[in-house]
mmCIF file of C-alpha atoms and ligand atoms in Angstrom:
data_model
loop_
_atom_site.group_PDB
_atom_site.id
_atom_site.type_symbol
_atom_site.label_atom_id
_atom_site.label_comp_id
_atom_site.label_asym_id
_atom_site.label_seq_id
_atom_site.Cartn_x
_atom_site.Cartn_y
_atom_site.Cartn_z
ATOM 1 C CA UNK A 1 19.144 2.558 21.533
ATOM 2 C CA UNK A 2 20.622 -0.731 20.600
ATOM 3 C CA UNK A 3 23.635 -0.862 18.305
ATOM 4 C CA UNK A 4 22.278 -3.782 16.401
ATOM 5 C CA UNK A 5 22.497 -4.104 12.283
ATOM 6 C CA UNK A 6 19.728 -4.178 10.459
ATOM 7 C CA UNK A 7 21.407 -4.174 7.412
ATOM 8 C CA UNK A 8 22.151 -8.162 8.374
ATOM 9 C CA UNK A 9 18.022 -8.651 8.180
ATOM 10 C CA UNK A 10 16.133 -10.760 5.696
ATOM 11 C CA UNK A 11 12.596 -10.365 4.436
ATOM 12 C CA UNK A 12 11.836 -13.871 5.380
ATOM 13 C CA UNK A 13 8.985 -12.749 7.469
ATOM 14 C CA UNK A 14 7.221 -9.400 7.558
ATOM 15 C CA UNK A 15 4.314 -8.189 10.053
ATOM 16 C CA UNK A 16 1.621 -6.216 8.946
ATOM 17 C CA UNK A 17 -0.301 -4.566 11.770
ATOM 18 C CA UNK A 18 -3.990 -3.377 10.700
ATOM 19 C CA UNK A 19 -5.480 -5.365 7.962
ATOM 20 C CA UNK A 20 -7.045 -2.737 6.684
ATOM 21 C CA UNK A 21 -6.786 -0.813 3.001
ATOM 22 C CA UNK A 22 -3.023 -0.430 3.557
ATOM 23 C CA UNK A 23 -2.324 -3.528 5.532
ATOM 24 C CA UNK A 24 -3.565 -5.914 2.978
ATOM 25 C CA UNK A 25 -2.274 -3.932 0.777
ATOM 26 C CA UNK A 26 1.350 -4.433 2.450
ATOM 27 C CA UNK A 27 1.014 -7.963 3.106
ATOM 28 C CA UNK A 28 -0.162 -8.908 -0.465
ATOM 29 C CA UNK A 29 3.235 -7.408 -2.480
ATOM 30 C CA UNK A 30 5.512 -8.590 0.551
ATOM 31 C CA UNK A 31 4.011 -12.344 0.083
ATOM 32 C CA UNK A 32 3.967 -11.679 -3.502
ATOM 33 C CA UNK A 33 7.892 -11.357 -2.773
ATOM 34 C CA UNK A 34 8.139 -14.490 -1.657
ATOM 35 C CA UNK A 35 7.817 -13.280 2.121
ATOM 36 C CA UNK A 36 5.919 -14.958 4.605
ATOM 37 C CA UNK A 37 3.538 -12.328 5.705
ATOM 38 C CA UNK A 38 1.598 -12.050 8.947
ATOM 39 C CA UNK A 39 -1.705 -9.610 9.229
ATOM 40 C CA UNK A 40 -2.618 -8.790 12.632
ATOM 41 C CA UNK A 41 -5.479 -6.647 13.758
ATOM 42 C CA UNK A 42 -8.037 -6.149 16.703
ATOM 43 C CA UNK A 43 -9.107 -9.408 16.209
ATOM 44 C CA UNK A 44 -9.197 -12.551 14.464
ATOM 45 C CA UNK A 45 -11.937 -11.955 12.130
ATOM 46 C CA UNK A 46 -10.794 -8.421 11.248
ATOM 47 C CA UNK A 47 -7.120 -10.044 10.108
ATOM 48 C CA UNK A 48 -9.231 -12.725 7.889
ATOM 49 C CA UNK A 49 -11.065 -9.701 6.411
ATOM 50 C CA UNK A 50 -8.113 -8.294 5.293
ATOM 51 C CA UNK A 51 -6.506 -11.789 4.006
ATOM 52 C CA UNK A 52 -10.202 -12.262 1.760
ATOM 53 C CA UNK A 53 -9.599 -8.768 0.169
ATOM 54 C CA UNK A 54 -6.045 -9.883 -0.631
ATOM 55 C CA UNK A 55 -7.985 -12.922 -2.166
ATOM 56 C CA UNK A 56 -10.152 -10.627 -4.373
ATOM 57 C CA UNK A 57 -7.227 -8.744 -5.346
ATOM 58 C CA UNK A 58 -5.397 -12.018 -6.436
ATOM 59 C CA UNK A 59 -8.160 -13.466 -8.387
ATOM 60 C CA UNK A 60 -8.968 -9.952 -10.187
ATOM 61 C CA UNK A 61 -4.995 -10.345 -11.126
ATOM 62 C CA UNK A 62 -5.746 -13.825 -12.462
ATOM 63 C CA UNK A 63 -8.749 -12.595 -14.429
ATOM 64 C CA UNK A 64 -6.592 -10.450 -16.126
ATOM 65 C CA UNK A 65 -4.309 -12.849 -16.852
ATOM 66 C CA UNK A 66 -1.934 -11.709 -15.098
ATOM 67 C CA UNK A 67 -1.116 -14.444 -12.556
ATOM 68 C CA UNK A 68 -1.568 -18.021 -12.986
ATOM 69 C CA UNK A 69 -3.963 -19.814 -10.849
ATOM 70 C CA UNK A 70 -0.800 -21.611 -9.101
ATOM 71 C CA UNK A 71 1.031 -18.675 -8.116
ATOM 72 C CA UNK A 72 -2.387 -17.250 -6.647
ATOM 73 C CA UNK A 73 -2.391 -20.257 -4.747
ATOM 74 C CA UNK A 74 1.312 -19.876 -3.499
ATOM 75 C CA UNK A 75 1.240 -16.059 -2.662
ATOM 76 C CA UNK A 76 -2.203 -16.852 -0.533
ATOM 77 C CA UNK A 77 -0.508 -19.728 1.075
ATOM 78 C CA UNK A 78 2.170 -17.585 2.165
ATOM 79 C CA UNK A 79 -0.129 -14.958 3.950
ATOM 80 C CA UNK A 80 -1.352 -15.796 7.517
ATOM 81 C CA UNK A 81 -4.000 -13.899 9.443
ATOM 82 C CA UNK A 82 -3.717 -13.950 13.483
ATOM 83 C CA UNK A 83 -4.815 -12.302 16.573
ATOM 84 C CA UNK A 84 -1.677 -12.919 18.010
ATOM 85 C CA UNK A 85 0.566 -10.232 17.794
ATOM 86 C CA UNK A 86 3.292 -11.571 20.669
ATOM 87 C CA UNK A 87 3.868 -14.728 18.329
ATOM 88 C CA UNK A 88 4.057 -13.162 15.237
ATOM 89 C CA UNK A 89 6.096 -10.293 15.884
ATOM 90 C CA UNK A 90 8.708 -12.353 18.177
ATOM 91 C CA UNK A 91 9.534 -14.001 14.530
ATOM 92 C CA UNK A 92 9.508 -10.820 12.487
ATOM 93 C CA UNK A 93 12.353 -9.250 9.943
ATOM 94 C CA UNK A 94 10.400 -6.249 9.497
ATOM 95 C CA UNK A 95 6.826 -4.908 10.846
ATOM 96 C CA UNK A 96 4.670 -2.400 9.096
ATOM 97 C CA UNK A 97 2.484 -1.111 11.200
ATOM 98 C CA UNK A 98 -0.846 0.349 9.366
ATOM 99 C CA UNK A 99 -3.487 1.327 11.794
ATOM 100 C CA UNK A 100 -5.391 4.253 12.114
ATOM 101 C CA UNK A 101 -3.953 7.560 11.670
ATOM 102 C CA UNK A 102 -3.394 8.567 15.099
ATOM 103 C CA UNK A 103 -0.175 9.503 17.179
ATOM 104 C CA UNK A 104 -1.122 7.967 20.622
ATOM 105 C CA UNK A 105 -2.181 4.321 18.966
ATOM 106 C CA UNK A 106 1.049 4.289 16.524
ATOM 107 C CA UNK A 107 3.575 5.136 19.295
ATOM 108 C CA UNK A 108 1.855 2.835 21.736
ATOM 109 C CA UNK A 109 2.225 0.013 18.928
ATOM 110 C CA UNK A 110 5.768 0.786 18.013
ATOM 111 C CA UNK A 111 6.839 0.623 21.557
ATOM 112 C CA UNK A 112 5.237 -2.882 22.273
ATOM 113 C CA UNK A 113 6.500 -4.410 19.570
ATOM 114 C CA UNK A 114 9.802 -2.680 19.911
ATOM 115 C CA UNK A 115 10.664 -4.592 22.440
ATOM 116 C CA UNK A 116 8.993 -7.498 21.593
ATOM 117 C CA UNK A 117 10.666 -8.333 18.047
ATOM 118 C CA UNK A 118 13.865 -9.274 17.145
ATOM 119 C CA UNK A 119 17.178 -6.826 17.614
ATOM 120 C CA UNK A 120 17.746 -6.949 14.002
ATOM 121 C CA UNK A 121 14.120 -6.281 12.888
ATOM 122 C CA UNK A 122 12.710 -3.118 11.056
ATOM 123 C CA UNK A 123 10.100 -1.145 12.880
ATOM 124 C CA UNK A 124 8.263 0.333 9.741
ATOM 125 C CA UNK A 125 5.473 2.978 10.040
ATOM 126 C CA UNK A 126 3.010 3.388 6.758
ATOM 127 C CA UNK A 127 1.757 6.799 8.506
ATOM 128 C CA UNK A 128 0.933 9.097 5.796
ATOM 129 C CA UNK A 129 1.387 12.697 7.716
ATOM 130 C CA UNK A 130 2.739 11.754 11.747
ATOM 131 C CA UNK A 131 6.610 12.738 12.565
ATOM 132 C CA UNK A 132 8.765 9.469 12.534
ATOM 133 C CA UNK A 133 10.256 10.917 15.235
ATOM 134 C CA UNK A 134 7.358 11.147 17.247
ATOM 135 C CA UNK A 135 6.305 7.897 16.459
ATOM 136 C CA UNK A 136 9.050 6.290 17.576
ATOM 137 C CA UNK A 137 9.922 8.576 20.472
ATOM 138 C CA UNK A 138 10.389 6.429 24.105
ATOM 139 C CA UNK A 139 10.258 3.074 21.681
ATOM 140 C CA UNK A 140 13.769 2.164 23.215
ATOM 141 C CA UNK A 141 14.807 1.477 19.301
ATOM 142 C CA UNK A 142 14.260 4.562 17.651
ATOM 143 C CA UNK A 143 17.324 3.932 14.863
ATOM 144 C CA UNK A 144 15.108 1.096 13.263
ATOM 145 C CA UNK A 145 11.939 3.036 13.346
ATOM 146 C CA UNK A 146 11.554 4.057 9.624
ATOM 147 C CA UNK A 147 8.429 5.896 7.453
ATOM 148 C CA UNK A 148 7.402 2.969 4.876
ATOM 149 C CA UNK A 149 4.566 5.221 3.085
ATOM 150 C CA UNK A 150 3.047 2.630 0.725
ATOM 151 C CA UNK A 151 0.119 4.064 -1.909
ATOM 152 C CA UNK A 152 -3.232 2.872 -2.383
ATOM 153 C CA UNK A 153 -3.800 0.490 -4.132
ATOM 154 C CA UNK A 154 -0.382 -0.948 -2.893
ATOM 155 C CA UNK A 155 -0.103 -3.658 -5.357
ATOM 156 C CA UNK A 156 -0.005 -1.369 -8.462
ATOM 157 C CA UNK A 157 1.061 1.956 -7.163
ATOM 158 C CA UNK A 158 5.046 2.102 -7.503
ATOM 159 C CA UNK A 159 6.481 4.091 -5.395
ATOM 160 C CA UNK A 160 7.913 3.405 -1.655
ATOM 161 C CA UNK A 161 8.167 7.209 0.313
ATOM 162 C CA UNK A 162 10.904 6.443 2.960
ATOM 163 C CA UNK A 163 11.009 8.932 5.733
ATOM 164 C CA UNK A 164 14.100 8.986 7.556
ATOM 165 C CA UNK A 165 13.429 10.205 11.677
ATOM 166 C CA UNK A 166 15.744 11.885 13.347
ATOM 167 C CA UNK A 167 17.274 9.434 15.044
ATOM 168 C CA UNK A 168 16.704 6.480 11.935
ATOM 169 C CA UNK A 169 20.438 4.794 11.413
ATOM 170 C CA UNK A 170 22.028 4.784 8.055
ATOM 171 C CA UNK A 171 21.533 0.814 8.727
ATOM 172 C CA UNK A 172 17.895 1.170 8.676
ATOM 173 C CA UNK A 173 17.682 3.331 5.758
ATOM 174 C CA UNK A 174 19.720 0.433 3.688
ATOM 175 C CA UNK A 175 17.615 -2.029 4.772
ATOM 176 C CA UNK A 176 14.242 0.319 4.128
ATOM 177 C CA UNK A 177 15.741 0.683 0.549
ATOM 178 C CA UNK A 178 16.388 -2.810 0.580
ATOM 179 C CA UNK A 179 12.920 -4.197 1.611
ATOM 180 C CA UNK A 180 11.363 -1.431 -1.024
ATOM 181 C CA UNK A 181 13.290 -3.668 -4.169
ATOM 182 C CA UNK A 182 12.253 -6.592 -2.450
ATOM 183 C CA UNK A 183 8.187 -5.635 -2.814
ATOM 184 C CA UNK A 184 9.515 -4.617 -6.169
ATOM 185 C CA UNK A 185 9.210 -0.535 -5.515
ATOM 186 C CA UNK A 186 11.003 2.296 -6.349
ATOM 187 C CA UNK A 187 12.144 4.032 -3.134
ATOM 188 C CA UNK A 188 12.482 7.692 -2.462
ATOM 189 C CA UNK A 189 14.271 9.135 0.611
ATOM 190 C CA UNK A 190 12.492 11.740 2.584
ATOM 191 C CA UNK A 191 13.424 13.889 5.834
ATOM 192 C CA UNK A 192 10.507 13.946 8.415
ATOM 193 C CA UNK A 193 9.030 16.886 7.428
ATOM 194 C CA UNK A 194 5.265 17.600 7.494
ATOM 195 C CA UNK A 195 3.612 16.178 4.492
ATOM 196 C CA UNK A 196 7.131 14.669 2.998
ATOM 197 C CA UNK A 197 7.489 15.325 -0.541
ATOM 198 C CA UNK A 198 4.413 13.586 -1.646
ATOM 199 C CA UNK A 199 1.601 14.776 0.639
ATOM 200 C CA UNK A 200 3.254 18.494 0.706
ATOM 201 C CA UNK A 201 3.486 18.414 -3.443
ATOM 202 C CA UNK A 202 -0.073 16.540 -3.871
ATOM 203 C CA UNK A 203 -2.069 18.545 -1.458
ATOM 204 C CA UNK A 204 -0.576 21.999 -2.570
ATOM 205 C CA UNK A 205 -1.899 20.929 -6.031
ATOM 206 C CA UNK A 206 -5.207 19.787 -5.054
ATOM 207 C CA UNK A 207 -5.731 23.245 -2.740
ATOM 208 C CA UNK A 208 -4.951 25.367 -5.553
ATOM 209 C CA UNK A 209 -7.145 23.395 -8.432
ATOM 210 C CA UNK A 210 -10.058 23.839 -5.768
ATOM 211 C CA UNK A 211 -9.497 27.917 -5.164
ATOM 212 C CA UNK A 212 -9.583 27.576 -8.930
ATOM 213 C CA UNK A 213 -13.019 26.393 -9.337
ATOM 214 C CA UNK A 214 -13.830 28.470 -6.491
ATOM 215 C CA UNK A 215 -12.697 31.532 -8.091
ATOM 216 C CA UNK A 216 -14.707 30.849 -11.236
ATOM 217 C CA UNK A 217 -11.302 30.084 -13.522
ATOM 218 C CA UNK A 218 -12.621 26.893 -14.915
ATOM 219 C CA UNK A 219 -15.032 24.075 -14.198
ATOM 220 C CA UNK A 220 -13.437 20.926 -11.879
ATOM 221 C CA UNK A 221 -13.400 19.216 -15.619
ATOM 222 C CA UNK A 222 -11.472 21.427 -17.474
ATOM 223 C CA UNK A 223 -9.282 22.008 -14.462
ATOM 224 C CA UNK A 224 -8.609 18.123 -14.012
ATOM 225 C CA UNK A 225 -8.105 18.324 -18.305
ATOM 226 C CA UNK A 226 -5.575 20.812 -17.872
ATOM 227 C CA UNK A 227 -3.236 18.675 -15.543
ATOM 228 C CA UNK A 228 -4.026 15.194 -17.894
ATOM 229 C CA UNK A 229 -3.861 16.639 -21.145
ATOM 230 C CA UNK A 230 -1.202 19.162 -20.370
ATOM 231 C CA UNK A 231 1.076 18.113 -18.198
ATOM 232 C CA UNK A 232 0.276 13.787 -18.651
ATOM 233 C CA UNK A 233 -0.641 13.644 -14.969
ATOM 234 C CA UNK A 234 -3.163 10.258 -15.219
ATOM 235 C CA UNK A 235 -5.223 11.809 -13.155
ATOM 236 C CA UNK A 236 -6.244 14.990 -12.491
ATOM 237 C CA UNK A 237 -5.879 16.594 -9.021
ATOM 238 C CA UNK A 238 -9.716 16.691 -8.445
ATOM 239 C CA UNK A 239 -10.864 13.753 -9.277
ATOM 240 C CA UNK A 240 -7.810 12.339 -7.214
ATOM 241 C CA UNK A 241 -9.251 14.581 -4.596
ATOM 242 C CA UNK A 242 -12.563 12.998 -4.888
ATOM 243 C CA UNK A 243 -10.677 9.193 -4.702
ATOM 244 C CA UNK A 244 -9.047 9.993 -1.210
ATOM 245 C CA UNK A 245 -11.746 11.497 -0.139
ATOM 246 C CA UNK A 246 -12.533 14.906 0.672
ATOM 247 C CA UNK A 247 -12.381 14.657 4.690
ATOM 248 C CA UNK A 248 -8.988 13.110 4.476
ATOM 249 C CA UNK A 249 -7.711 15.678 2.507
ATOM 250 C CA UNK A 250 -9.187 18.573 4.584
ATOM 251 C CA UNK A 251 -7.417 16.930 7.676
ATOM 252 C CA UNK A 252 -4.480 16.791 6.028
ATOM 253 C CA UNK A 253 -4.531 20.447 4.631
ATOM 254 C CA UNK A 254 -5.372 22.255 8.311
ATOM 255 C CA UNK A 255 -2.473 19.687 9.224
ATOM 256 C CA UNK A 256 -0.220 21.026 7.234
ATOM 257 C CA UNK A 257 -1.031 24.820 7.420
ATOM 258 C CA UNK A 258 -0.535 24.506 11.221
ATOM 259 C CA UNK A 259 2.526 22.811 10.733
ATOM 260 C CA UNK A 260 4.230 24.318 7.882
ATOM 261 C CA UNK A 261 2.286 27.872 8.689
ATOM 262 C CA UNK A 262 2.280 28.277 4.499
ATOM 263 C CA UNK A 263 -1.168 30.184 3.378
ATOM 264 C CA UNK A 264 -1.051 28.194 0.483
ATOM 265 C CA UNK A 265 -1.917 25.069 2.523
ATOM 266 C CA UNK A 266 -4.881 26.973 3.740
ATOM 267 C CA UNK A 267 -8.115 25.016 3.013
ATOM 268 C CA UNK A 268 -10.473 26.942 0.548
ATOM 269 C CA UNK A 269 -13.945 27.654 1.654
ATOM 270 C CA UNK A 270 -15.095 25.365 -1.515
ATOM 271 C CA UNK A 271 -13.567 22.255 0.374
ATOM 272 C CA UNK A 272 -14.883 23.473 3.537
ATOM 273 C CA UNK A 273 -18.762 23.599 2.507
ATOM 274 C CA UNK A 274 -18.695 20.554 0.539
ATOM 275 C CA UNK A 275 -17.068 18.433 4.172
ATOM 276 C CA UNK A 276 -19.578 20.201 5.553
ATOM 277 C CA UNK A 277 -22.349 19.003 3.140
ATOM 278 C CA UNK A 278 -21.416 15.559 3.208
ATOM 279 C CA UNK A 279 -20.134 15.744 -0.434
ATOM 280 C CA UNK A 280 -16.576 13.779 0.675
ATOM 281 C CA UNK A 281 -16.228 12.360 -3.075
ATOM 282 C CA UNK A 282 -16.763 8.994 -4.482
ATOM 283 C CA UNK A 283 -17.402 7.409 -0.938
ATOM 284 C CA UNK A 284 -20.702 9.458 -0.540
ATOM 285 C CA UNK A 285 -21.315 9.046 -4.281
ATOM 286 C CA UNK A 286 -20.670 13.347 -4.574
ATOM 287 C CA UNK A 287 -17.884 15.174 -4.488
ATOM 288 C CA UNK A 288 -16.568 17.983 -7.359
ATOM 289 C CA UNK A 289 -17.678 15.352 -9.523
ATOM 290 C CA UNK A 290 -21.265 12.772 -9.220
ATOM 291 C CA UNK A 291 -20.998 9.519 -9.238
HETATM 292 P P1 LIG B 301 -8.114 1.558 7.516
HETATM 293 O O1 LIG B 301 -8.970 1.841 8.599
HETATM 294 O O2 LIG B 301 -8.317 0.249 6.062
HETATM 295 O O3 LIG B 301 -7.182 0.102 8.707
HETATM 296 C C1 LIG B 301 -6.700 0.229 9.585
HETATM 297 C C2 LIG B 301 -6.903 -1.274 10.610
HETATM 298 O O4 LIG B 301 -6.265 -1.159 11.842
HETATM 299 C C3 LIG B 301 -8.254 -1.661 10.804
HETATM 300 O O5 LIG B 301 -8.708 -2.903 10.001
HETATM 301 C C4 LIG B 301 -8.555 -1.347 11.930
HETATM 302 O O6 LIG B 301 -9.167 -2.417 12.492
HETATM 303 C C5 LIG B 301 -6.605 -2.122 12.332
HETATM 304 N N1 LIG B 301 -6.516 -1.627 13.930
HETATM 305 C C6 LIG B 301 -6.859 -0.672 14.746
HETATM 306 N N2 LIG B 301 -6.330 -0.833 15.890
HETATM 307 C C7 LIG B 301 -5.694 -1.713 15.473
HETATM 308 C C8 LIG B 301 -4.745 -1.868 16.723
HETATM 309 N N3 LIG B 301 -4.378 -1.692 17.839
HETATM 310 N N4 LIG B 301 -3.635 -3.037 16.506
HETATM 311 C C9 LIG B 301 -3.901 -3.407 14.914
HETATM 312 N N5 LIG B 301 -4.489 -3.216 14.158
HETATM 313 C C10 LIG B 301 -5.424 -1.983 14.534
HETATM 314 O O7 LIG B 301 -6.959 2.464 7.057
HETATM 315 P P2 LIG B 301 -5.702 2.806 5.714
HETATM 316 O O8 LIG B 301 -6.523 3.399 5.289
HETATM 317 O O9 LIG B 301 -4.949 1.423 5.490
HETATM 318 O O10 LIG B 301 -4.711 3.294 6.879
HETATM 319 C C11 LIG B 301 -3.939 2.843 7.356
HETATM 320 C C12 LIG B 301 -2.368 3.736 7.991
HETATM 321 O O11 LIG B 301 -1.921 4.129 6.291
HETATM 322 C C13 LIG B 301 -2.758 5.395 8.244
HETATM 323 O O12 LIG B 301 -1.409 5.174 9.193
HETATM 324 C C14 LIG B 301 -3.126 6.023 7.044
HETATM 325 O O13 LIG B 301 -2.594 7.291 7.224
HETATM 326 C C15 LIG B 301 -2.116 5.376 6.042
HETATM 327 N N6 LIG B 301 -1.866 5.284 4.478
HETATM 328 C C16 LIG B 301 -3.320 5.433 4.052
HETATM 329 C C17 LIG B 301 -3.577 5.633 2.634
HETATM 330 C C18 LIG B 301 -4.337 5.237 2.187
HETATM 331 O O14 LIG B 301 -4.713 5.770 1.159
HETATM 332 N N7 LIG B 301 -5.887 4.700 2.736
HETATM 333 C C19 LIG B 301 -2.254 6.201 1.805
HETATM 334 C C20 LIG B 301 -1.110 5.756 2.568
HETATM 335 C C21 LIG B 301 -0.911 5.890 3.823
#
């Protein structure tokens, strides 16, 4: 591991690996903050799709009167799509990987960019469930790897969950906090434990809500209303599950059940049945609600 000081890092150039839902959002907030943002994907076309998504997102902000046309143009001009990962990372101050949630893929990518990026570059992973230490293992710059867990949709959600791996240095945490502030987010600092803080609590609430519907305690609508009106949650746990995707929630619950060993994370039969029936939430037209 190097003894480089990432607190010296500036955020001039941000490289986002994976230009899907999250990657595009992260590039958008970086460009909005004044950084040059590079989107890298498996092909130039895919990287451009990410840039097009940013274009559409900025257009929506413009239509709502939240930004001016000049600002939209300036932000978009700072977003670049490329398939030349090596060239992009060679000049990076911050790298955030937002490729699919597969440990081997993330580990391979972090190891590759760690060897090619400047020694002061912050190496962020947007994983929502994998261990930061496991992703960083063997990359040679474990001290600079940190979880930068953004939320969907990135331009709107205020939270950045910073996850500190076993080898993440103090300087990296400081730089991660500064990066969060730079992109306009409030950050929290969490240990590298399964589910971090957000998934562990959020998934638990969702699973209990499902068990209540399964047991006939109340309807899905009323369970959601209980949290929306009684606890001022902006969205009830079952509506949120429909939004995230029932299959996604099932996979996270299974992972947390295995890792944490608590019966509270055991997926309810209702969730398994709905997923088996292809009722995955909004994306399939039906979940706990019909769309
Ligand atoms: P996505 O499928 O929308 O995007 C992933 C992108 O990565 C795709 O464009 C894909 O082509 C690209 N990709 C695949 N292999 C690549 C490679 N080798 N190099 C570069 N790009 C590659 O996925 P997403 O929803 O944006 O999720 C990305 C990450 O963010 C995952 O780790 C996920 O767990 C995490 N996350 C997702 C959400 C969410 O709500 N979607 C929220 C927080 C965190």
